PDB file of C-alpha atoms and ligand atoms in Angstrom:
ATOM      1  CA  MET G   1      28.621  17.268  -8.823  1.00  0.00           C
ATOM      2  CA  PHE G   2      24.877  18.029  -8.549  1.00  0.00           C
ATOM      3  CA  ASP G   3      23.625  16.128  -5.519  1.00  0.00           C
ATOM      4  CA  PRO G   4      19.904  16.714  -4.935  1.00  0.00           C
ATOM      5  CA  ASP G   5      18.601  15.487  -1.612  1.00  0.00           C
ATOM      6  CA  THR G   6      15.791  12.975  -1.294  1.00  0.00           C
ATOM      7  CA  GLN G   7      13.261  15.672  -0.455  1.00  0.00           C
ATOM      8  CA  ASP G   8      14.057  17.585  -3.658  1.00  0.00           C
ATOM      9  CA  ILE G   9      13.628  14.419  -5.710  1.00  0.00           C
ATOM     10  CA  SER G  10      10.345  13.647  -3.961  1.00  0.00           C
ATOM     11  CA  PHE G  11       9.055  17.143  -4.535  1.00  0.00           C
ATOM     12  CA  PHE G  12      10.062  17.024  -8.198  1.00  0.00           C
ATOM     13  CA  ILE G  13       8.370  13.658  -8.821  1.00  0.00           C
ATOM     14  CA  SER G  14       5.251  14.823  -6.949  1.00  0.00           C
ATOM     15  CA  SER G  15       5.029  17.875  -9.182  1.00  0.00           C
ATOM     16  CA  LEU G  16       4.828  15.532 -12.176  1.00  0.00           C
ATOM     17  CA  THR G  17       2.113  13.299 -10.717  1.00  0.00           C
ATOM     18  CA  SER G  18      -1.228  13.704 -12.450  1.00  0.00           C
ATOM     19  CA  ASP G  19      -4.198  15.114 -10.562  1.00  0.00           C
ATOM     20  CA  ASN G  20      -7.159  13.088  -9.381  1.00  0.00           C
ATOM     21  CA  SER G  21     -10.814  14.073  -9.504  1.00  0.00           C
ATOM     22  CA  VAL G  22     -11.715  17.200  -7.507  1.00  0.00           C
ATOM     23  CA  PHE G  23     -13.506  15.061  -4.906  1.00  0.00           C
ATOM     24  CA  CYS G  24     -10.538  12.707  -4.507  1.00  0.00           C
ATOM     25  CA  GLU G  25      -8.166  15.681  -4.147  1.00  0.00           C
ATOM     26  CA  THR G  26     -10.413  17.118  -1.421  1.00  0.00           C
ATOM     27  CA  VAL G  27     -10.464  13.806   0.467  1.00  0.00           C
ATOM     28  CA  GLY G  28      -6.662  13.615   0.193  1.00  0.00           C
ATOM     29  CA  SER G  29      -5.968  17.157   1.330  1.00  0.00           C
ATOM     30  CA  GLU G  30      -8.449  16.930   4.228  1.00  0.00           C
ATOM     31  CA  ALA G  31      -6.876  13.642   5.320  1.00  0.00           C
ATOM     32  CA  ARG G  32      -3.364  15.114   5.199  1.00  0.00           C
ATOM     33  CA  LYS G  33      -4.502  18.226   7.101  1.00  0.00           C
ATOM     34  CA  SER G  34      -6.029  16.146   9.873  1.00  0.00           C
ATOM     35  CA  GLY G  35      -3.002  13.882  10.140  1.00  0.00           C
ATOM     36  CA  VAL G  36      -4.465  10.757   8.527  1.00  0.00           C
ATOM     37  CA  PRO G  37      -1.520   8.973   6.893  1.00  0.00           C
ATOM     38  CA  VAL G  38      -2.351   8.540   3.215  1.00  0.00           C
ATOM     39  CA  ILE G  39      -0.285   7.465   0.235  1.00  0.00           C
ATOM     40  CA  ARG G  40       2.401   9.977  -0.739  1.00  0.00           C
ATOM     41  CA  ARG G  41       1.895  12.038  -3.824  1.00  0.00           C
ATOM     42  CA  GLU G  42       4.863  10.594  -5.686  1.00  0.00           C
ATOM     43  CA  SER G  43       3.811   7.022  -4.781  1.00  0.00           C
ATOM     44  CA  GLU G  44       0.379   7.697  -6.279  1.00  0.00           C
ATOM     45  CA  GLY G  45       1.930   8.149  -9.713  1.00  0.00           C
ATOM     46  CA  PHE G  46       3.786   4.871  -9.351  1.00  0.00           C
ATOM     47  CA  LEU G  47       0.641   3.025  -8.233  1.00  0.00           C
ATOM     48  CA  LYS G  48      -1.322   4.426 -11.170  1.00  0.00           C
ATOM     49  CA  MET G  49       1.366   3.163 -13.546  1.00  0.00           C
ATOM     50  CA  ILE G  50       1.104  -0.359 -12.035  1.00  0.00           C
ATOM     51  CA  LEU G  51      -2.705  -0.229 -12.350  1.00  0.00           C
ATOM     52  CA  GLU G  52      -2.401   0.659 -16.010  1.00  0.00           C
ATOM     53  CA  LEU G  53       0.161  -2.098 -16.634  1.00  0.00           C
ATOM     54  CA  LYS G  54      -1.726  -4.785 -14.763  1.00  0.00           C
ATOM     55  CA  LYS G  55      -5.318  -3.766 -15.517  1.00  0.00           C
ATOM     56  CA  PRO G  56      -6.603  -5.725 -12.501  1.00  0.00           C
ATOM     57  CA  GLY G  57     -10.108  -7.146 -12.383  1.00  0.00           C
ATOM     58  CA  LYS G  58      -9.994  -7.635  -8.611  1.00  0.00           C
ATOM     59  CA  ILE G  59      -8.032  -5.556  -6.116  1.00  0.00           C
ATOM     60  CA  LEU G  60      -7.471  -6.046  -2.406  1.00  0.00           C
ATOM     61  CA  GLU G  61      -6.255  -3.206  -0.215  1.00  0.00           C
ATOM     62  CA  ILE G  62      -5.097  -3.662   3.358  1.00  0.00           C
ATOM     63  CA  GLY G  63      -5.306  -0.331   5.208  1.00  0.00           C
ATOM     64  CA  THR G  64      -8.137   1.847   3.882  1.00  0.00           C
ATOM     65  CA  ALA G  65      -7.878   4.830   6.248  1.00  0.00           C
ATOM     66  CA  VAL G  66     -10.509   7.251   4.887  1.00  0.00           C
ATOM     67  CA  GLY G  67     -10.571   5.716   1.423  1.00  0.00           C
ATOM     68  CA  TYR G  68      -8.167   8.025  -0.413  1.00  0.00           C
ATOM     69  CA  SER G  69      -6.048   5.342  -2.111  1.00  0.00           C
ATOM     70  CA  ALA G  70      -9.198   3.269  -2.745  1.00  0.00           C
ATOM     71  CA  LEU G  71     -10.632   6.288  -4.581  1.00  0.00           C
ATOM     72  CA  ILE G  72      -7.436   6.597  -6.622  1.00  0.00           C
ATOM     73  CA  MET G  73      -7.592   2.904  -7.513  1.00  0.00           C
ATOM     74  CA  ALA G  74     -11.273   3.147  -8.443  1.00  0.00           C
ATOM     75  CA  GLU G  75     -10.600   6.197 -10.621  1.00  0.00           C
ATOM     76  CA  ASN G  76      -7.752   4.470 -12.425  1.00  0.00           C
ATOM     77  CA  THR G  77      -9.320   1.092 -13.192  1.00  0.00           C
ATOM     78  CA  SER G  78     -12.135  -0.072 -15.415  1.00  0.00           C
ATOM     79  CA  GLU G  79     -15.751  -0.015 -14.259  1.00  0.00           C
ATOM     80  CA  SER G  80     -15.697  -3.797 -13.961  1.00  0.00           C
ATOM     81  CA  CYS G  81     -12.813  -3.786 -11.470  1.00  0.00           C
ATOM     82  CA  MET G  82     -13.959  -4.789  -7.975  1.00  0.00           C
ATOM     83  CA  ILE G  83     -12.054  -3.471  -4.971  1.00  0.00           C
ATOM     84  CA  THR G  84     -12.102  -4.911  -1.454  1.00  0.00           C
ATOM     85  CA  THR G  85     -10.443  -2.807   1.214  1.00  0.00           C
ATOM     86  CA  ILE G  86      -9.880  -3.627   4.898  1.00  0.00           C
ATOM     87  CA  GLU G  87      -9.662  -1.097   7.744  1.00  0.00           C
ATOM     88  CA  ILE G  88      -9.317  -1.866  11.440  1.00  0.00           C
ATOM     89  CA  ASP G  89     -10.387   1.567  12.695  1.00  0.00           C
ATOM     90  CA  GLU G  90     -14.177   1.781  12.806  1.00  0.00           C
ATOM     91  CA  GLU G  91     -14.411   5.550  12.488  1.00  0.00           C
ATOM     92  CA  ASP G  92     -11.992   5.681   9.529  1.00  0.00           C
ATOM     93  CA  ALA G  93     -13.858   2.814   7.870  1.00  0.00           C
ATOM     94  CA  ARG G  94     -17.138   4.685   8.322  1.00  0.00           C
ATOM     95  CA  ILE G  95     -15.665   7.825   6.708  1.00  0.00           C
ATOM     96  CA  ALA G  96     -14.231   5.695   3.884  1.00  0.00           C
ATOM     97  CA  VAL G  97     -17.645   4.166   3.163  1.00  0.00           C
ATOM     98  CA  GLU G  98     -19.122   7.682   3.101  1.00  0.00           C
ATOM     99  CA  ASN G  99     -16.388   9.012   0.785  1.00  0.00           C
ATOM    100  CA  LEU G 100     -16.631   6.090  -1.613  1.00  0.00           C
ATOM    101  CA  SER G 101     -20.387   6.400  -1.706  1.00  0.00           C
ATOM    102  CA  LYS G 102     -20.233  10.158  -2.419  1.00  0.00           C
ATOM    103  CA  ALA G 103     -17.862   9.398  -5.286  1.00  0.00           C
ATOM    104  CA  GLY G 104     -20.316   6.846  -6.692  1.00  0.00           C
ATOM    105  CA  TYR G 105     -18.179   3.744  -6.082  1.00  0.00           C
ATOM    106  CA  SER G 106     -20.332   1.880  -3.532  1.00  0.00           C
ATOM    107  CA  ASP G 107     -21.171  -0.783  -6.080  1.00  0.00           C
ATOM    108  CA  ARG G 108     -17.575  -1.750  -6.776  1.00  0.00           C
ATOM    109  CA  VAL G 109     -15.637  -0.900  -3.619  1.00  0.00           C
ATOM    110  CA  ARG G 110     -16.378  -2.983  -0.541  1.00  0.00           C
ATOM    111  CA  VAL G 111     -14.995  -1.734   2.777  1.00  0.00           C
ATOM    112  CA  ILE G 112     -14.528  -4.453   5.394  1.00  0.00           C
ATOM    113  CA  THR G 113     -14.115  -3.213   8.952  1.00  0.00           C
ATOM    114  CA  GLY G 114     -11.803  -5.296  11.110  1.00  0.00           C
ATOM    115  CA  ASP G 115      -8.332  -6.670  11.628  1.00  0.00           C
ATOM    116  CA  ALA G 116      -6.846  -7.881   8.337  1.00  0.00           C
ATOM    117  CA  ALA G 117      -5.082 -10.689  10.202  1.00  0.00           C
ATOM    118  CA  ARG G 118      -8.505 -12.143  11.004  1.00  0.00           C
ATOM    119  CA  ILE G 119     -10.216 -11.259   7.736  1.00  0.00           C
ATOM    120  CA  LEU G 120      -7.617 -12.388   5.182  1.00  0.00           C
ATOM    121  CA  PRO G 121      -7.931 -16.145   5.874  1.00  0.00           C
ATOM    122  CA  ASP G 122     -11.661 -15.979   5.065  1.00  0.00           C
ATOM    123  CA  LEU G 123     -11.440 -14.077   1.771  1.00  0.00           C
ATOM    124  CA  GLU G 124     -12.070 -15.793  -1.522  1.00  0.00           C
ATOM    125  CA  ALA G 125      -8.943 -15.982  -3.710  1.00  0.00           C
ATOM    126  CA  GLY G 126      -8.544 -14.388  -7.134  1.00  0.00           C
ATOM    127  CA  PHE G 127      -7.026 -10.939  -6.535  1.00  0.00           C
ATOM    128  CA  ASP G 128      -4.917  -9.580  -9.374  1.00  0.00           C
ATOM    129  CA  LEU G 129      -3.427  -6.791  -7.319  1.00  0.00           C
ATOM    130  CA  VAL G 130      -2.982  -6.239  -3.588  1.00  0.00           C
ATOM    131  CA  PHE G 131      -2.036  -2.876  -2.119  1.00  0.00           C
ATOM    132  CA  LEU G 132      -0.485  -3.487   1.292  1.00  0.00           C
ATOM    133  CA  ASP G 133      -0.548  -0.330   3.390  1.00  0.00           C
ATOM    134  CA  ALA G 134      -1.417  -1.234   7.013  1.00  0.00           C
ATOM    135  CA  SER G 135       0.606  -1.866  10.176  1.00  0.00           C
ATOM    136  CA  LYS G 136       4.198  -2.193   9.004  1.00  0.00           C
ATOM    137  CA  GLY G 137       5.207  -4.717  11.656  1.00  0.00           C
ATOM    138  CA  GLN G 138       2.730  -7.222  10.258  1.00  0.00           C
ATOM    139  CA  TYR G 139       3.678  -7.120   6.590  1.00  0.00           C
ATOM    140  CA  LEU G 140       5.242 -10.589   6.550  1.00  0.00           C
ATOM    141  CA  LYS G 141       2.267 -12.116   8.318  1.00  0.00           C
ATOM    142  CA  PHE G 142      -0.108 -10.400   5.859  1.00  0.00           C
ATOM    143  CA  PHE G 143       2.032 -11.417   2.889  1.00  0.00           C
ATOM    144  CA  ASN G 144       1.818 -15.077   3.841  1.00  0.00           C
ATOM    145  CA  GLU G 145      -1.962 -14.833   3.725  1.00  0.00           C
ATOM    146  CA  ILE G 146      -2.030 -12.647   0.601  1.00  0.00           C
ATOM    147  CA  ARG G 147      -0.021 -15.207  -1.396  1.00  0.00           C
ATOM    148  CA  LYS G 148      -2.913 -17.676  -1.062  1.00  0.00           C
ATOM    149  CA  LEU G 149      -5.324 -15.072  -2.411  1.00  0.00           C
ATOM    150  CA  LEU G 150      -3.499 -14.066  -5.597  1.00  0.00           C
ATOM    151  CA  SER G 151      -4.480 -14.994  -9.115  1.00  0.00           C
ATOM    152  CA  PRO G 152      -1.648 -16.285 -11.395  1.00  0.00           C
ATOM    153  CA  GLY G 153       0.726 -13.404 -12.107  1.00  0.00           C
ATOM    154  CA  GLY G 154      -0.823 -11.439  -9.238  1.00  0.00           C
ATOM    155  CA  VAL G 155       1.015  -8.367  -7.965  1.00  0.00           C
ATOM    156  CA  VAL G 156       1.564  -7.192  -4.392  1.00  0.00           C
ATOM    157  CA  VAL G 157       2.449  -3.520  -3.944  1.00  0.00           C
ATOM    158  CA  SER G 158       3.781  -2.907  -0.422  1.00  0.00           C
ATOM    159  CA  ASP G 159       4.132   0.720   0.668  1.00  0.00           C
ATOM    160  CA  ASN G 160       6.498   2.377   3.181  1.00  0.00           C
ATOM    161  CA  VAL G 161       9.072  -0.384   3.081  1.00  0.00           C
ATOM    162  CA  LEU G 162      12.095   1.932   3.452  1.00  0.00           C
ATOM    163  CA  GLN G 163      10.694   3.689   6.507  1.00  0.00           C
ATOM    164  CA  GLY G 164      12.070   7.146   5.789  1.00  0.00           C
ATOM    165  CA  GLY G 165      15.510   5.586   5.174  1.00  0.00           C
ATOM    166  CA  ASN G 166      15.627   4.054   8.660  1.00  0.00           C
ATOM    167  CA  ILE G 167      15.649   0.586   7.165  1.00  0.00           C
ATOM    168  CA  LEU G 168      19.285   1.155   6.086  1.00  0.00           C
ATOM    169  CA  ARG G 169      20.448   2.078   9.563  1.00  0.00           C
ATOM    170  CA  SER G 170      21.785  -0.251  12.209  1.00  0.00           C
ATOM    171  CA  ARG G 171      19.132  -1.285  14.721  1.00  0.00           C
ATOM    172  CA  PHE G 172      21.276   0.260  17.476  1.00  0.00           C
ATOM    173  CA  ILE G 173      20.729   3.736  16.013  1.00  0.00           C
ATOM    174  CA  ILE G 174      16.972   3.183  15.774  1.00  0.00           C
ATOM    175  CA  GLU G 175      14.915   4.401  18.726  1.00  0.00           C
ATOM    176  CA  GLN G 176      13.973   1.565  21.044  1.00  0.00           C
ATOM    177  CA  ARG G 177      10.242   1.927  20.304  1.00  0.00           C
ATOM    178  CA  ASP G 178      10.813   1.519  16.529  1.00  0.00           C
ATOM    179  CA  ARG G 179      13.197  -1.440  16.740  1.00  0.00           C
ATOM    180  CA  THR G 180      10.580  -4.183  16.405  1.00  0.00           C
ATOM    181  CA  VAL G 181       9.097  -2.654  13.244  1.00  0.00           C
ATOM    182  CA  HIS G 182      12.624  -2.061  11.882  1.00  0.00           C
ATOM    183  CA  LYS G 183      13.549  -5.714  12.479  1.00  0.00           C
ATOM    184  CA  ARG G 184      10.295  -7.035  11.045  1.00  0.00           C
ATOM    185  CA  MET G 185      10.467  -4.842   7.946  1.00  0.00           C
ATOM    186  CA  ARG G 186      14.026  -6.041   7.268  1.00  0.00           C
ATOM    187  CA  GLU G 187      12.818  -9.635   7.637  1.00  0.00           C
ATOM    188  CA  PHE G 188       9.897  -8.885   5.327  1.00  0.00           C
ATOM    189  CA  LEU G 189      12.157  -7.433   2.643  1.00  0.00           C
ATOM    190  CA  TYR G 190      14.584 -10.353   2.940  1.00  0.00           C
ATOM    191  CA  GLU G 191      11.782 -12.912   2.698  1.00  0.00           C
ATOM    192  CA  ILE G 192       9.994 -11.374  -0.284  1.00  0.00           C
ATOM    193  CA  THR G 193      13.204 -10.860  -2.244  1.00  0.00           C
ATOM    194  CA  HIS G 194      14.277 -14.489  -1.588  1.00  0.00           C
ATOM    195  CA  ASP G 195      10.871 -16.078  -2.172  1.00  0.00           C
ATOM    196  CA  GLU G 196      11.074 -18.472  -5.108  1.00  0.00           C
ATOM    197  CA  ASP G 197       7.425 -17.945  -6.005  1.00  0.00           C
ATOM    198  CA  PHE G 198       7.829 -14.199  -6.537  1.00  0.00           C
ATOM    199  CA  VAL G 199       9.980 -11.707  -8.388  1.00  0.00           C
ATOM    200  CA  THR G 200      10.301  -8.569  -6.257  1.00  0.00           C
ATOM    201  CA  GLY G 201      11.645  -5.138  -7.054  1.00  0.00           C
ATOM    202  CA  ILE G 202      12.098  -2.365  -4.504  1.00  0.00           C
ATOM    203  CA  VAL G 203      11.948   1.243  -5.637  1.00  0.00           C
ATOM    204  CA  PRO G 204      12.878   4.252  -3.497  1.00  0.00           C
ATOM    205  CA  VAL G 205       9.843   6.260  -4.562  1.00  0.00           C
ATOM    206  CA  GLY G 206       7.951   7.977  -1.729  1.00  0.00           C
ATOM    207  CA  ASP G 207       8.679   6.013   1.411  1.00  0.00           C
ATOM    208  CA  GLY G 208       9.823   2.982  -0.570  1.00  0.00           C
ATOM    209  CA  ILE G 209       7.599   0.578  -2.478  1.00  0.00           C
ATOM    210  CA  ALA G 210       8.145  -3.147  -3.020  1.00  0.00           C
ATOM    211  CA  VAL G 211       6.451  -4.729  -6.019  1.00  0.00           C
ATOM    212  CA  SER G 212       6.195  -8.527  -5.855  1.00  0.00           C
ATOM    213  CA  VAL G 213       4.932 -10.450  -8.863  1.00  0.00           C
ATOM    214  CA  LEU G 214       3.730 -14.027  -8.429  1.00  0.00           C
ATOM    215  CA  LYS G 215       5.536 -16.156 -11.018  1.00  0.00           C
ATOM    216  CA  THR G 216       3.505 -18.163 -13.470  1.00  0.00           C
ATOM    217  CA  ASN G 217       4.752 -21.442 -14.951  1.00  0.00           C
ATOM    218  CA  GLU G 218       4.188 -20.350 -18.548  1.00  0.00           C
TER     219      GLU G 218
HETATM  220  C1  SAM W   1      -1.194   4.355   5.962  1.00  0.00           C
HETATM  221  S1  SAM W   1      -2.861   4.148   6.437  1.00  0.00           S
HETATM  222  C2  SAM W   1      -3.652   3.697   4.940  1.00  0.00           C
HETATM  223  C3  SAM W   1      -3.733   4.800   3.976  1.00  0.00           C
HETATM  224  C4  SAM W   1      -4.537   4.500   2.740  1.00  0.00           C
HETATM  225  N1  SAM W   1      -4.101   3.285   2.079  1.00  0.00           N
HETATM  226  C5  SAM W   1      -4.411   5.655   1.771  1.00  0.00           C
HETATM  227  O1  SAM W   1      -3.331   5.796   1.151  1.00  0.00           O
HETATM  228  O2  SAM W   1      -5.382   6.432   1.645  1.00  0.00           O
HETATM  229  C6  SAM W   1      -2.828   2.618   7.276  1.00  0.00           C
HETATM  230  C7  SAM W   1      -4.172   2.161   7.759  1.00  0.00           C
HETATM  231  O3  SAM W   1      -4.082   0.786   8.101  1.00  0.00           O
HETATM  232  C8  SAM W   1      -4.956   0.538   9.177  1.00  0.00           C
HETATM  233  N2  SAM W   1      -4.542  -0.706   9.823  1.00  0.00           N
HETATM  234  C9  SAM W   1      -3.492  -0.898  10.670  1.00  0.00           C
HETATM  235  N3  SAM W   1      -3.444  -2.175  11.049  1.00  0.00           N
HETATM  236  C10 SAM W   1      -4.455  -2.820  10.436  1.00  0.00           C
HETATM  237  C11 SAM W   1      -4.935  -4.160  10.449  1.00  0.00           C
HETATM  238  N4  SAM W   1      -4.330  -5.092  11.184  1.00  0.00           N
HETATM  239  N5  SAM W   1      -6.013  -4.465   9.707  1.00  0.00           N
HETATM  240  C12 SAM W   1      -6.640  -3.507   8.953  1.00  0.00           C
HETATM  241  N6  SAM W   1      -6.244  -2.221   8.920  1.00  0.00           N
HETATM  242  C13 SAM W   1      -5.168  -1.878   9.644  1.00  0.00           C
HETATM  243  C14 SAM W   1      -4.807   1.784  10.060  1.00  0.00           C
HETATM  244  O4  SAM W   1      -5.898   1.947  10.927  1.00  0.00           O
HETATM  245  C15 SAM W   1      -4.661   2.889   9.017  1.00  0.00           C
HETATM  246  O5  SAM W   1      -5.896   3.507   8.758  1.00  0.00           O
END
């Protein structure tokens, strides 16, 4: 039986993912070259599909890095869509502001520099889509703040939830230094899939993406 490995599947899906603008591609390839962790190619395609389905008017991103995924979201939403993105690292946030300005998105993408744990409680609610892509050990904490910020039917897209497949393994096989994140990510996945306010699906695209949709009463 044909049994392609995960890398082959990833590579194949990536090859089918549509290109971004030349500027966005440059930002992405420079980030990857200098070791800045940005969204995986195959996850980009999935995110774009969600953007097209949801057509959000307001997006929140947690974990900007140098603004690559924010650029992708800006390029794949309408001109009226406002994006707020939070980055804890001052230098990355500065580069993100520069990149977004060069691309002409300063008027609709706001970069907030600081720790999302401190910033989230002060944000005004009404986000239609949240892209969660920051410190993996804090996902549950972030999610509990995000839920208060969503509009009815709001969607939370959480990246890297399968942690290169490690999430399946027993904690005793996981290196000591990764055990806390492993435990917290398992808790996160359990909580979001058992949360009565949300319907969550987990897809093994890229490093694993969870999509949680806030139920409406209609
Ligand atoms: C995987 S990178 C984000 C990549 C970006 N979304 C992209 O695809 O282009 C994660 C980012 O989250 C930031 N981060 C980590 N913890 C954070 C926190 N508590 N608040 C805000 N940003 C945080 C890191 O500094 C890092 O730049």
